[in-house]
Coordinates of C-alpha atoms in Angstrom, one line a residue:
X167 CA 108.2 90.6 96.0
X168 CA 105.5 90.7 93.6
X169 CA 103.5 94.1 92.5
X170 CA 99.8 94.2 92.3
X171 CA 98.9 94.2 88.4
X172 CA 96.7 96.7 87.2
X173 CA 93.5 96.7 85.3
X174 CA 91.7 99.8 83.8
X175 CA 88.2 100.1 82.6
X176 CA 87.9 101.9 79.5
X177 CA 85.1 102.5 76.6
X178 CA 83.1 105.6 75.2
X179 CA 80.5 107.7 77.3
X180 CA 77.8 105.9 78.9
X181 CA 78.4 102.2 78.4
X182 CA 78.2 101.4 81.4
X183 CA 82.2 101.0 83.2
X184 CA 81.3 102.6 86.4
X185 CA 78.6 100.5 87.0
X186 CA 80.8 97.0 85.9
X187 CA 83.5 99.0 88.5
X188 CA 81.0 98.7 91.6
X189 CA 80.6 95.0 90.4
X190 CA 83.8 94.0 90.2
X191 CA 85.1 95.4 93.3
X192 CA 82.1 94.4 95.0
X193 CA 80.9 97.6 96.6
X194 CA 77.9 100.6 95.5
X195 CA 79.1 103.3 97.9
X196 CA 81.8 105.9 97.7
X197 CA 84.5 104.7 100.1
X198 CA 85.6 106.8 102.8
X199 CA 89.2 106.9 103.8
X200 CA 90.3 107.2 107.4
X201 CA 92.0 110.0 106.4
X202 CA 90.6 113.8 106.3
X203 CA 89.4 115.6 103.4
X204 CA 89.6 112.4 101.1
X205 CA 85.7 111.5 100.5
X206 CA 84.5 110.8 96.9
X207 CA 83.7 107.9 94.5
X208 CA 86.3 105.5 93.8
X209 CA 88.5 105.4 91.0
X210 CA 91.2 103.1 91.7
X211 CA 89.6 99.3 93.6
X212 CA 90.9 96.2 94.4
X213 CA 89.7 93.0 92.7
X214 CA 89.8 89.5 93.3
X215 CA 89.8 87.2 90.1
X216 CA 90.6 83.8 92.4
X217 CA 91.7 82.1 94.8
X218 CA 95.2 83.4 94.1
X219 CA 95.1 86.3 92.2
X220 CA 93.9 90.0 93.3
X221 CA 94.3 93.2 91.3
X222 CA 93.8 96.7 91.4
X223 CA 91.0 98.1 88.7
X224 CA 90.8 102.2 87.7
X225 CA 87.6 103.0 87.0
X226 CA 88.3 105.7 84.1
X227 CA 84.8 107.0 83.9
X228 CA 85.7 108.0 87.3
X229 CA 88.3 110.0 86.3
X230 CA 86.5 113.8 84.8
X231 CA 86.4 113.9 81.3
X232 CA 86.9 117.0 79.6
X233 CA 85.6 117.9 76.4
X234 CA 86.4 115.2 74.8
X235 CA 83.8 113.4 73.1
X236 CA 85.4 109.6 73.5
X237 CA 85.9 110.2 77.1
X238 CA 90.0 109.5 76.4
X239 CA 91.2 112.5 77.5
X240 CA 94.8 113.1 79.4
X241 CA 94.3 111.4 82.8
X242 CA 92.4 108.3 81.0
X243 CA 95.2 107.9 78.5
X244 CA 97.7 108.5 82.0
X245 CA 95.6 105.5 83.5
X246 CA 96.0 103.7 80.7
X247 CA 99.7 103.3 79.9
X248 CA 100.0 102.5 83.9
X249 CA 98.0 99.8 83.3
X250 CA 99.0 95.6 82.4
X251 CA 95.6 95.0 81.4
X252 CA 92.6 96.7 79.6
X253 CA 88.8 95.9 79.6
X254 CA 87.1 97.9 76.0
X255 CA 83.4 98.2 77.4
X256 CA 80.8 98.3 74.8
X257 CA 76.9 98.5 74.7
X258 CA 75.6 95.4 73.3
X259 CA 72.0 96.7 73.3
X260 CA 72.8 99.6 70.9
X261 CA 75.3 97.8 69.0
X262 CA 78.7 98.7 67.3
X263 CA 79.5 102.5 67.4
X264 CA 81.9 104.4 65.6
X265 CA 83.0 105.9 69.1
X266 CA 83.8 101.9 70.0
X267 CA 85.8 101.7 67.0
X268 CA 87.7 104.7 67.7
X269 CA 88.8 103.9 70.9
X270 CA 89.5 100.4 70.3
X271 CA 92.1 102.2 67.6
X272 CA 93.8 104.7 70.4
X273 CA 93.9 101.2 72.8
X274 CA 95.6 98.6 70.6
X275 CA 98.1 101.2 69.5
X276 CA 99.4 100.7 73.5
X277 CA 100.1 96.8 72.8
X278 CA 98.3 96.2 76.3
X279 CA 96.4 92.8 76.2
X280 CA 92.8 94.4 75.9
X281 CA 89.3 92.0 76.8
X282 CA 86.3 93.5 75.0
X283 CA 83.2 93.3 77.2
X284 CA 80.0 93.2 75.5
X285 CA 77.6 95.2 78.3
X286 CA 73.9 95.0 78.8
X287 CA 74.1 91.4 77.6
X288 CA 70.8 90.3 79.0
X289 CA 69.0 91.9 75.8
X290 CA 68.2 89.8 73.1
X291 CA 70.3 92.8 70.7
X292 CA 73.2 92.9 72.7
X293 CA 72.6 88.4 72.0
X294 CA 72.5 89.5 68.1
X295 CA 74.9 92.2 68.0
X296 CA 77.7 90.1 69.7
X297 CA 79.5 89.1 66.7
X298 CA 79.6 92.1 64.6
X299 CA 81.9 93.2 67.5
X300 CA 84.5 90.4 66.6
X301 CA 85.0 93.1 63.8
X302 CA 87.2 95.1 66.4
X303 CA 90.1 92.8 65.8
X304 CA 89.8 91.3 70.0
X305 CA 89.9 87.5 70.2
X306 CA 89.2 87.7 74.3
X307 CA 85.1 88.7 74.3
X308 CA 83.0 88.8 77.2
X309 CA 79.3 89.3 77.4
X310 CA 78.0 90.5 80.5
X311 CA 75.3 92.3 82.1
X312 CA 77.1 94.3 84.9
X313 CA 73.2 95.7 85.8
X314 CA 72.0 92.2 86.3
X315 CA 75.7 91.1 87.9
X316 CA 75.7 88.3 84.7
X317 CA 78.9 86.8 82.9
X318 CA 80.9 88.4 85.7
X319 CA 82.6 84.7 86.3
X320 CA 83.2 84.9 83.2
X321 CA 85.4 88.1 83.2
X322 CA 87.2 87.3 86.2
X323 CA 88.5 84.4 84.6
X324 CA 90.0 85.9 81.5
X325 CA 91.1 88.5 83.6
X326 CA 93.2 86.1 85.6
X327 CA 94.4 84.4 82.3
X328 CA 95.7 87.7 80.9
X329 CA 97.0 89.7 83.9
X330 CA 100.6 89.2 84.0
X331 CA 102.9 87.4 86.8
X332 CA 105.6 89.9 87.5
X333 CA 109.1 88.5 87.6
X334 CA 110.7 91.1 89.8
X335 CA 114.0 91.1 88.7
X336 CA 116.4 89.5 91.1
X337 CA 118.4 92.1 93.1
X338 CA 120.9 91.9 95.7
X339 CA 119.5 91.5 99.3
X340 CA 119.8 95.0 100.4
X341 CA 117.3 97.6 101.7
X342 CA 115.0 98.2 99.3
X343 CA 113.9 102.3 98.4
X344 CA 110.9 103.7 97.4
X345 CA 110.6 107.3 96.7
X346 CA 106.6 108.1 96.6
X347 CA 104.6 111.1 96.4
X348 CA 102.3 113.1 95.3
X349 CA 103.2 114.3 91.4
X350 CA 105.5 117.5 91.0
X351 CA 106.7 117.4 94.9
X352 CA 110.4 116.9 92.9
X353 CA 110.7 113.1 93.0
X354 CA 112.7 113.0 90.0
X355 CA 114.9 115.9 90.9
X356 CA 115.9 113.9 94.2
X357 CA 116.6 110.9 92.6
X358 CA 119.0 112.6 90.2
X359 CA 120.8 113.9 93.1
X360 CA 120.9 110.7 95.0
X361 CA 121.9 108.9 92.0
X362 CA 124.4 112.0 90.8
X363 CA 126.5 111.7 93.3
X364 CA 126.9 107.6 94.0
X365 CA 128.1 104.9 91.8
X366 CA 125.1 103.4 90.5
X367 CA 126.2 99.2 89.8
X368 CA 122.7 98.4 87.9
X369 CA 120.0 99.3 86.2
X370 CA 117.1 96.1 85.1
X371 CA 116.2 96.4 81.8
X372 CA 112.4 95.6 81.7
X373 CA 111.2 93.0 79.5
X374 CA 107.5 95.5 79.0
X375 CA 107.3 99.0 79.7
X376 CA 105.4 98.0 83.0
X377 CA 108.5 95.6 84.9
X378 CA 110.0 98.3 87.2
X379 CA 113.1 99.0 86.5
X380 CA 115.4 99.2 89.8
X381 CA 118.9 100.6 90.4
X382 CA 121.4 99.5 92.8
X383 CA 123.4 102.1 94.4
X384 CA 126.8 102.2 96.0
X385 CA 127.6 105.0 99.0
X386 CA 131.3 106.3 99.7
X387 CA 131.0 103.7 103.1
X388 CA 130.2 100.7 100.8
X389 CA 126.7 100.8 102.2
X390 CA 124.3 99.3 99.2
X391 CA 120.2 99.9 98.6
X392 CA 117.9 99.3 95.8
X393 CA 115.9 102.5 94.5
X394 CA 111.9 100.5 93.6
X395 CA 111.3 101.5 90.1
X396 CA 113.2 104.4 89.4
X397 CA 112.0 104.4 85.5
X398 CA 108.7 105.0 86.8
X399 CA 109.4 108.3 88.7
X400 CA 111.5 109.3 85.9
X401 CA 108.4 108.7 83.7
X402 CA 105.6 109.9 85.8
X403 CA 107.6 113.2 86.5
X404 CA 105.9 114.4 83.2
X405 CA 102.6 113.4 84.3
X406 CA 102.1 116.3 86.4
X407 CA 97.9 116.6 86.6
X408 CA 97.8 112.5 87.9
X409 CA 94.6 112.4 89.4
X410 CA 95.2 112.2 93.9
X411 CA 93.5 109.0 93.9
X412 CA 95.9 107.4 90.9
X413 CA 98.9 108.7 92.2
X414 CA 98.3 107.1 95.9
X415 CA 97.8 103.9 93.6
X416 CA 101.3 104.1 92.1
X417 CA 102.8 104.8 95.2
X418 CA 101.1 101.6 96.4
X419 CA 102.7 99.4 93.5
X420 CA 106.3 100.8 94.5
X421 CA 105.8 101.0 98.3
X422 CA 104.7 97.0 98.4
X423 CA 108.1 96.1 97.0
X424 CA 110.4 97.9 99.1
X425 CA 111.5 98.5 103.4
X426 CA 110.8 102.0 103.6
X427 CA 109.2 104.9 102.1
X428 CA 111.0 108.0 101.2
X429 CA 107.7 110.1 101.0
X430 CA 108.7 113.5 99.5
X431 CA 106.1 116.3 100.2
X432 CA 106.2 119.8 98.2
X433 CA 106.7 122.3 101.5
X434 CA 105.3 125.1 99.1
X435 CA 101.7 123.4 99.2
X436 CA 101.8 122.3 103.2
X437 CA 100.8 118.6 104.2
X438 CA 97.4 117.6 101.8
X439 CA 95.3 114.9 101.3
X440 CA 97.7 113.2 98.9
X441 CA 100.6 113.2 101.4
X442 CA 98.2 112.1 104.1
X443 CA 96.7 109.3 102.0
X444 CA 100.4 108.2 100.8
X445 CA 102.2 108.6 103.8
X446 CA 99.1 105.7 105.0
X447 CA 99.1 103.7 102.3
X448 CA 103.2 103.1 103.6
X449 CA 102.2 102.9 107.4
X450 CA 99.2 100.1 106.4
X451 CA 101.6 97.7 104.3
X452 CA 104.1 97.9 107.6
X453 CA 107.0 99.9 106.4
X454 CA 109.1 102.1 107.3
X455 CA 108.9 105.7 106.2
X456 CA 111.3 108.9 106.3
X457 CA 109.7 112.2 105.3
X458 CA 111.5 114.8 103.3
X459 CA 110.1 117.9 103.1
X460 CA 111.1 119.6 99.4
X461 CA 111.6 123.1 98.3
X462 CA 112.0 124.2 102.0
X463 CA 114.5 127.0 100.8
X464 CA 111.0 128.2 99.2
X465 CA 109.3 129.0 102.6
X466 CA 107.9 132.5 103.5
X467 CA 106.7 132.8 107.7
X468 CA 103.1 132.2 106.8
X469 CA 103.7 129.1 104.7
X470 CA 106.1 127.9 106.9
X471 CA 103.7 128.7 110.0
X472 CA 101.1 126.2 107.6
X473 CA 103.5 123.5 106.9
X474 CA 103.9 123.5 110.7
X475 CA 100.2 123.1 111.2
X476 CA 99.8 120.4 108.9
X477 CA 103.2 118.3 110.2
X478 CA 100.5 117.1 113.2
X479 CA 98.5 114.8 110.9
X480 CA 101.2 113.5 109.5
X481 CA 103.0 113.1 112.3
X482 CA 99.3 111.6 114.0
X483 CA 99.6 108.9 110.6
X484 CA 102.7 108.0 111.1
X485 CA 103.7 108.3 114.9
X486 CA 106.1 110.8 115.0
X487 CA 108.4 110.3 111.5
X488 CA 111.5 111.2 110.6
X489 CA 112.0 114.3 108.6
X490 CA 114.8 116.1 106.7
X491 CA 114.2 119.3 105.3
X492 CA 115.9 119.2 101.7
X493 CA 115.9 121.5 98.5
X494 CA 116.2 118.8 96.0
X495 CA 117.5 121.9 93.4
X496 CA 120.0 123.2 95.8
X497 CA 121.2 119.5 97.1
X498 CA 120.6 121.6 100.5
X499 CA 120.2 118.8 103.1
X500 CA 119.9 116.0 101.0
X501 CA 123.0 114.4 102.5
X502 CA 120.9 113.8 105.5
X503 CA 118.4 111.6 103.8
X504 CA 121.2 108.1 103.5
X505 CA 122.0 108.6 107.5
X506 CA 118.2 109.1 108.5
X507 CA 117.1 106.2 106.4
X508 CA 119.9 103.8 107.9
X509 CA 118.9 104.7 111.5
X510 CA 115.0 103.7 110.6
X511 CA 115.8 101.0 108.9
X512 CA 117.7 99.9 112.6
X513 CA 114.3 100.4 114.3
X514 CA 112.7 98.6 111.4
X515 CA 114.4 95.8 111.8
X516 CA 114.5 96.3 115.6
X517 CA 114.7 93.0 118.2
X518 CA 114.6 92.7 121.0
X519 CA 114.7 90.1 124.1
X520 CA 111.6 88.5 126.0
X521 CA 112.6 89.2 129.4
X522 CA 113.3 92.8 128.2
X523 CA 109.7 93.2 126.8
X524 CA 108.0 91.3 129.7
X525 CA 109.4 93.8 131.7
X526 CA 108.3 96.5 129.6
X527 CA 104.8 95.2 129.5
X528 CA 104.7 94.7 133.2
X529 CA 105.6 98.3 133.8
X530 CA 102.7 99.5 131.3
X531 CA 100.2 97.1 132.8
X532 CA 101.0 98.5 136.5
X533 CA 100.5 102.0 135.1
X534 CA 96.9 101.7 133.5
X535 CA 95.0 98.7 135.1
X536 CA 93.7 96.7 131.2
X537 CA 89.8 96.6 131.1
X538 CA 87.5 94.2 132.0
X539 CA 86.4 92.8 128.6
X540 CA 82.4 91.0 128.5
X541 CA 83.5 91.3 132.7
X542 CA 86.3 89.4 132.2
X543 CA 89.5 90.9 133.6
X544 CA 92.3 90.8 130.8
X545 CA 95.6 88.7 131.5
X546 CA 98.6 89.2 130.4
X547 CA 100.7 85.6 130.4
X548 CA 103.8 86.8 128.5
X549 CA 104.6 88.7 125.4
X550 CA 108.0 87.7 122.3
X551 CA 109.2 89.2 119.6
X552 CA 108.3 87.1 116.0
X553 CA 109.0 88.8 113.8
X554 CA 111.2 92.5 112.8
X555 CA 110.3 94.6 109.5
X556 CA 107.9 95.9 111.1
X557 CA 108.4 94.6 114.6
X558 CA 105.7 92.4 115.3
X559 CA 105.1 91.0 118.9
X560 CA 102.9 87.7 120.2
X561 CA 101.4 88.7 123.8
X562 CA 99.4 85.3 125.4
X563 CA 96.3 86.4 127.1
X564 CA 93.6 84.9 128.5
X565 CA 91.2 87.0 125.9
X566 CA 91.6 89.0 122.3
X567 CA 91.6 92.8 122.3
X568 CA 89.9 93.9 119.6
X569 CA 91.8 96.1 116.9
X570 CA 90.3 99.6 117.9
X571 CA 90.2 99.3 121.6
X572 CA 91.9 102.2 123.3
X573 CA 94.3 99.7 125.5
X574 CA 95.3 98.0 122.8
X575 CA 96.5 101.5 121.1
X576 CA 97.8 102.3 124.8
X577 CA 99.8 99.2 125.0
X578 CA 101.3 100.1 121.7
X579 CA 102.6 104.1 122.3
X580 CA 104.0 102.7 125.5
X581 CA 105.7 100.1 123.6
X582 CA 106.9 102.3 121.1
X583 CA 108.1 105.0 123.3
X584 CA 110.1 102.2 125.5
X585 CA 111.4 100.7 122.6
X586 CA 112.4 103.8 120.9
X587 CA 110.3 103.5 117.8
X588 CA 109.2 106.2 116.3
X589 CA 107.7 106.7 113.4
X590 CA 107.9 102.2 113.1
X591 CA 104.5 100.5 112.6
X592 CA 104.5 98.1 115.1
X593 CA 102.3 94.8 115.0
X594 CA 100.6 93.2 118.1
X595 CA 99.7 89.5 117.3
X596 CA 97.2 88.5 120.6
X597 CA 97.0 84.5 121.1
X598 CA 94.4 83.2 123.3
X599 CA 95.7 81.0 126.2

């Protein structure tokens, strides 16, 4: 299971990255999540540099600079080391700065393969002042106009030359862990008490700071997991003022290479946009997820009476979740977390018979009539299990359903409630007969 490299776009003030962002990722407006409360201009994007390779770019003018005159303060620096790839922006049109020459110092210090891109490279100066650049020690140089949408081929192809494959190292075929969320919820104080207590048979060394390094663990029972990358929530628990839309992006890179999702929310705050936005991000890829609700031994009535409150949207994301409340400092309730996640993991990797489901499906088609669809009635042939982790299922129909019609959401609560699925993402594959 590969993880999505990463690419961040650096350079002083006003040289243009945001604008070379919206190019690359192909898109001028803010994006607005599904999810509430999380509207505002991109930071983090996906990217496609081929056929085969996609990445995710952080736009780090995005992220608010603070008084710092290069624009490299904490979160860009943060962005930075999480990154397997830079792009140094410069303005061709008003030549080499000293700013340029500054950053380019602070950047190569990381090791990071960097690719300088000359900007505004339509103008005859920026034609001129190409080569004095070479001065900043970068063999890979791109000139581009990311105004005019020039030399942008260009880019994408270095970019796929110097983003790295991952070689995941090779673990034993057990359920693989994440433990995601937002910075400062205690991530790193669980892990020390899931780790404390077991035999822990491995830890990968990393061949760059980037590979994730994962440990296998050993319960009492013999029962074995892989924790995703537990380096990385050792070493982003110092990182404690991530930027929302940054942290979501690490969880991403973690969540893609395991089963299930240990999200961990900080009870103390109540359920926020981060959690929301994580505990999706989990729910989207098709995995599994158990909540585990930290710092509950912290609760007063009103904040409890909020965490309550907040518990429906995330229980709306992720249809009806798991949770364990747990102090992570205490080791109150933690022992719950290895039972909870082997029961999901059973309705993760749920299957289950055709006649069983056919029945099922018959009983839920009796009890809401499906809608006509361009006056056509909709049919129902028959309906198999392909695939578990997440459960996916093949219904044969004379006609699709499209992906936000109301039956089709119908047909999958019923499905889930029948089956005993909660909190699963479940997949509906509709072939046309």
């Amino acid at each position: 299971m590969g993880m999505t490299p990463t690419v961040a776009i650096v350079g002083r003030p006003n040289v243009g990255k945001s604008t070379l962002f919206n190019r690359l990722i192909g898109e001028r407006r803010a994006i607005v999540h599904d999810l509430p409360g999380v509207t505002r201009d991109r930071i983090t994007g996906p990217c496609q540099v081929d056929d085969e390779k996609s990445l995710i770019l952080i736009d780090t003018g995005g992220l608010v600079p603070g008084d710092d005159p290069l624009g490299l303060n904490k979160q860009v620096l943060q962005a930075v080391e999480e990154s397997d790839l830079l792009l140094l922006v410069v303005d061709g049109k008003s030549g080499l700065a000293v700013a340029d020459e500054r950053v380019c110092h602070e950047l190569r210090s990381t090791g990071k393969p960097i690719v300088l891109v000359v900007n505004k490279g339509d103008t005859t100066a920026a034609k001129e002042s190409q080569y004095d650049f070479y001065s900043l020690g970068i063999d890979r140089q791109v000139l581009v106009s990311a105004e005019h949408n020039l030399g942008l081929g260009e880019l994408r192809g270095a970019m796929a030359d110097l983003v790295p494959d991952f070689e995941v190292p090779e673990v034993p075929d057990v359920p693989r862990l994440a433990i995601v969320g937002r910075p400062n919820v205690g991530k790193s104080s669980l892990l020390n008490r899931l780790v404390g207590k077991e035999r822990v048979l491995v830890s990968d060394q990393p061949g760059t700071t980037r590979d994730p390094i994962d440990t296998v663990l050993e319960l009492e029972d013999g029962r074995r997991y892989v924790l995703v990358d537990t380096a990385g929530i050792r070493r982003r628990g110092r990182t404690a003022d991530a930027p929302e839309e940054l942290a979501v992006m690490m969880a991403r890179r973690q969540i893609e290479r395991s089963d299930l999702a240990i999200v961990v929310v900080d009870a103390s705050q109540g359920i926020t946009s981060g959690d929301l936005a994580i505990s999706g991000t989990a729910w989207e890829l098709g995995k599994a997820s158990v909540i585990v609700i930290n710092k509950w031994d912290l609760l007063d009535e009103d904040k409890r009476s909020d965490l309550e409150e907040g518990w429906q949207r995330l229980d709306e994301v992720l249809a009806g979740p798991p949770r364990i409340n747990i102090s992570a400092l205490t080791g109150r309730g933690v022992d719950k977390i290895f039972p909870e996640v082997e029961q999901t993991l059973e309705r993760f990797n749920t299957q289950r018979g055709t006649s069983e489901l056919n029945r099922i499906f018959e009983g839920l088609l009796r009890r809401h009539r499906p809608p006509a669809i361009e006056g056509q009635p909709w049919n129902l042939m028959y309906v198999t299990q392909v695939k578990t982790a997440p459960p996916t299922f093949m219904l044969f129909a004379n006609r699709q359903l499209p992906h936000r019609a109301t039956y089709r959401r119908y047909l999958v609560n019923g499905l889930r409630r029948e089956l005993g699925l909660e909190g699963i993402p479940i997949r509906l594959v509709i072939r046309k007969r």
